[in-house]
Amino acid sequence: MAPGPDPNSVGDGAKRDEATIKVPSKDPKKKDDKKEEDLSEEDLQLKQNLELYVERVQDPNPELQKAALESMSFESLGYRLTGSEGDIGSWGHEYVRNLAGEIAEEYTVRQGEEASIEDLMDLVQQIVAFHMKHNAETEAVDLLMDVEDLDLLLEHVDRTNFRRTCNYLTSAAKYLPGPDDMLVLDIAYMIYIKFEEYPNALQIALFLDNMQYVKQVFTSCTDLLRKKQFCYMISRHGITFELDPEMVENDVDREMLQDIVNNTKLSEGYLTLARDIEVMEAKTPEDIYKAHLLDGRASSGPSADSARQNLAATFVNAFVNAGFGQDKLMTVPSDSTSGSAGNWLFKNKEHGKTSAAASLGMILLWDVDAGLTHLDKYFHSNDNPIIAGALLGVGIVNCGIKNDCDPALALLGEYIDKEDSSVRIGAIMGLGIAYAGSQNDQIRSSLSPILNDAKAPLDVIAFAALSLGMIYVGSCNEEVAQSIIFALMDRSEAELGEALTRFLPLGLGLLYLGKQQESVEATAEVSKTFNEKIRKYCDMTLLSCAYAGTGNVLKVQDLLAQCGEHLEKGDIHQGPAVLGLAMVAMSEELGLDMAIRSLERVLQYGEQNVRRAVPLALGLLCISNPKVTVMDTLSRLSHDTDSEVAMSAIVSLGLIGAGTNNARIAGMLRNLSSYYYKDASLLFCVRIAQGLVHMGKGLLTLSPFHSERLLLSPTALAGIVTLLHACLDMKSIILGKYHYVLYFLVLAMQPRMMLTVDENLKPISVPVRVGQAVDVVGQAGRPKTITGFQTHSTPVLLAAGERAELATDKYIPLSPILEGFIILKENPDYREE
């Protein structure tokens, strides 16, 4: 084959093989006499060997075939190393690809023998340069991963191929074992910074949870407008982040940017979306139940004005009108004749009033000033449950919104040590929701003493542990961990049997959310010394939290093994193991589908307490993403003979449909409401699920993932996991007097919108295409990133798995990921047609 890149080299190998295979059958001498005279002894020997191998490959004995193939294959690397240096690409792609494979094997061998690898690395340099020039970035990355030298990439990427390279790196990271995954992402971050692709660099910095990197993005970029976009990205991720003069020099600018990070614009943007879609009109629980669509049975049942039904209506009303600032039960002026706010509050019994008062916080979600004004009147009540609800409401209004004057802390701080335990829980839970992820030391110093206070009741201690876990989520904070561990050790035998005790290990687990083994190791060792009633529960919770969202296959196997054991009735640790399975596997699509299949098996073979957790795990895997197969499984389980399985399944139907207005789920729930019309507990669950499906009138999502499913918001996951752990003992917690645990979901509630704003952050309407996202990693050319799209004008709603792209060249978006708030700047090169 003449040197010089041969366009047919790929298909050529096959033709050549055929030619050689046919040679020995004819008489080879006559043709080759002339050639053989030119060959030296050595070459002649080689040629005969090769012909022998070719014959052997056709031998019926598989052993011989294998030996012959192996002898034929690993020669080219040896020749390359001893032979002429020349241009590697001149032999064509197939040769280079084959060489790369051999280098990887040879490298492993030499690592074992601790031999020198210099000659290999010279070759690697050439091959990588060749691949990067010829649009084979993925192969270059693979080779560098094999020889553990990704740093080389930085020299070879250029403007034309850095995006494809980084796309491949970030998607490969999901399937690599630690710590390799972090190294790969580090390289991607450096490449993005090198080419000033700051929004992507920021995404990776947030994924790595590396605040130094986040800071570096701000200091490397000089454009104020782009910094505003970074702030929107950080606020969506829900972390507490302080800008300093290094990142933004001008004080006025810094204050404005800090406002964006603090999420103060969220309410305004959400209401812009609501007005655009024309759903501002308040809805009542009856609008959601649609009882008139059912036949007479349910509506003619016992009069529905029981306290339990009113409590359900309170939650439905809160979820459906969340963030709209108006409803027909709580915010109507008290002098109007029809069901005024005062009246509705008193249609609930003692602890029901707590949830009713707190629902006001949910209705005024993210609008701190209006929320505090509305809630103020309840602080003067002399009814403890109402004060407790108002405190919780203050926490809910402030959820995800940070404020320099800390109104929530100022209001709630003084109620933490009151006499009445319901008031204390209201204040503690309110702080946990308002300051989730903020790592606020002032709150730690006021909540930690409660954990080790011998006089404090168990429920107050449980909520204190949970709130500390939320505030320090994923921080691995030693002091908080110590306080919770001591609180667990101080519990008596009787207390360990209580339902709420499970919040203590959960609070501990949240501290290590997504931080993997090294961080949690010490705590896991200590947990082995706990009372055996809680020991395994604690183990499973710590393991599942530490690996949440990592997709770690080995941990999935460990947890599956736990689910498969057949134990006595009293063991409760299998519940968290099943949930853990979903928490670990939810990060990427493949693992997610496999987990759904594994859970099917667990359903068939697991013990009762495992089956009760399976619906909840399915709910987590497909949260706000109603997959039909999962929907059918849950529908089947919602009629299960075991009422706890049925309750879990019904709540999970609400979770997978949360904020989607999914008509099929809504229909299922309506039918269930007539099926269970006599059973108050199950009917309560059906109502809650109906509220979830229509959450925010279909404008909200509970999915903790954002930025095209790359980033996982720790506070959002913490809220969901807390609710699921509470649902493991539905009867004692949610159907008992702690139903307000449902409000922890507010941590995960986010508008599923894309809102475009101009350079002054005022909303503008532009045409966008919205369609199913297509995975284009490693594909040749410039494939379309969305399929089956429709064109709308912004603001638009994005369902699970959907992606948007601008349908005009008039503006340039400042972030490649079109979700949430997107700043557009005018395209200077744009010409009107």
Coordinates of N, CA, C and O in Angstrom, one line a residue, residues 625-633 656 664 668:
N625 N -41.8 12.9 36.3 CA -41.5 12.3 35.0 C -42.3 11.1 34.8 O -41.9 10.0 35.0
P626 N -43.6 11.2 34.4 CA -44.6 10.1 34.4 C -44.3 9.1 33.3 O -44.9 9.2 32.3
K627 N -43.4 8.1 33.6 CA -43.2 7.0 32.6 C -44.3 6.0 32.7 O -44.7 5.6 33.7
V628 N -44.8 5.6 31.5 CA -46.0 4.8 31.4 C -45.8 3.5 32.2 O -46.7 3.1 32.9
T629 N -44.7 2.9 32.0 CA -44.5 1.5 32.6 C -44.6 1.7 34.1 O -45.2 0.9 34.8
V630 N -43.9 2.7 34.7 CA -43.9 2.9 36.1 C -45.3 3.3 36.6 O -45.8 2.8 37.7
M631 N -46.0 4.1 35.8 CA -47.4 4.5 36.1 C -48.3 3.3 36.3 O -49.1 3.1 37.2
D632 N -48.1 2.3 35.3 CA -48.9 1.1 35.4 C -48.6 0.2 36.6 O -49.5 -0.3 37.2
T633 N -47.3 0.1 36.9 CA -46.9 -0.7 38.1 C -47.6 0.0 39.3 O -48.1 -0.7 40.2
I656 N -44.7 11.0 40.7 CA -44.2 10.9 39.4 C -45.0 11.8 38.5 O -44.4 12.3 37.4
R664 N -53.7 11.1 32.5 CA -53.9 9.7 32.8 C -53.9 9.5 34.3 O -54.7 8.7 34.9
M668 N -56.7 8.2 37.0 CA -56.5 7.0 37.9 C -56.9 7.4 39.4 O -57.5 6.7 40.1

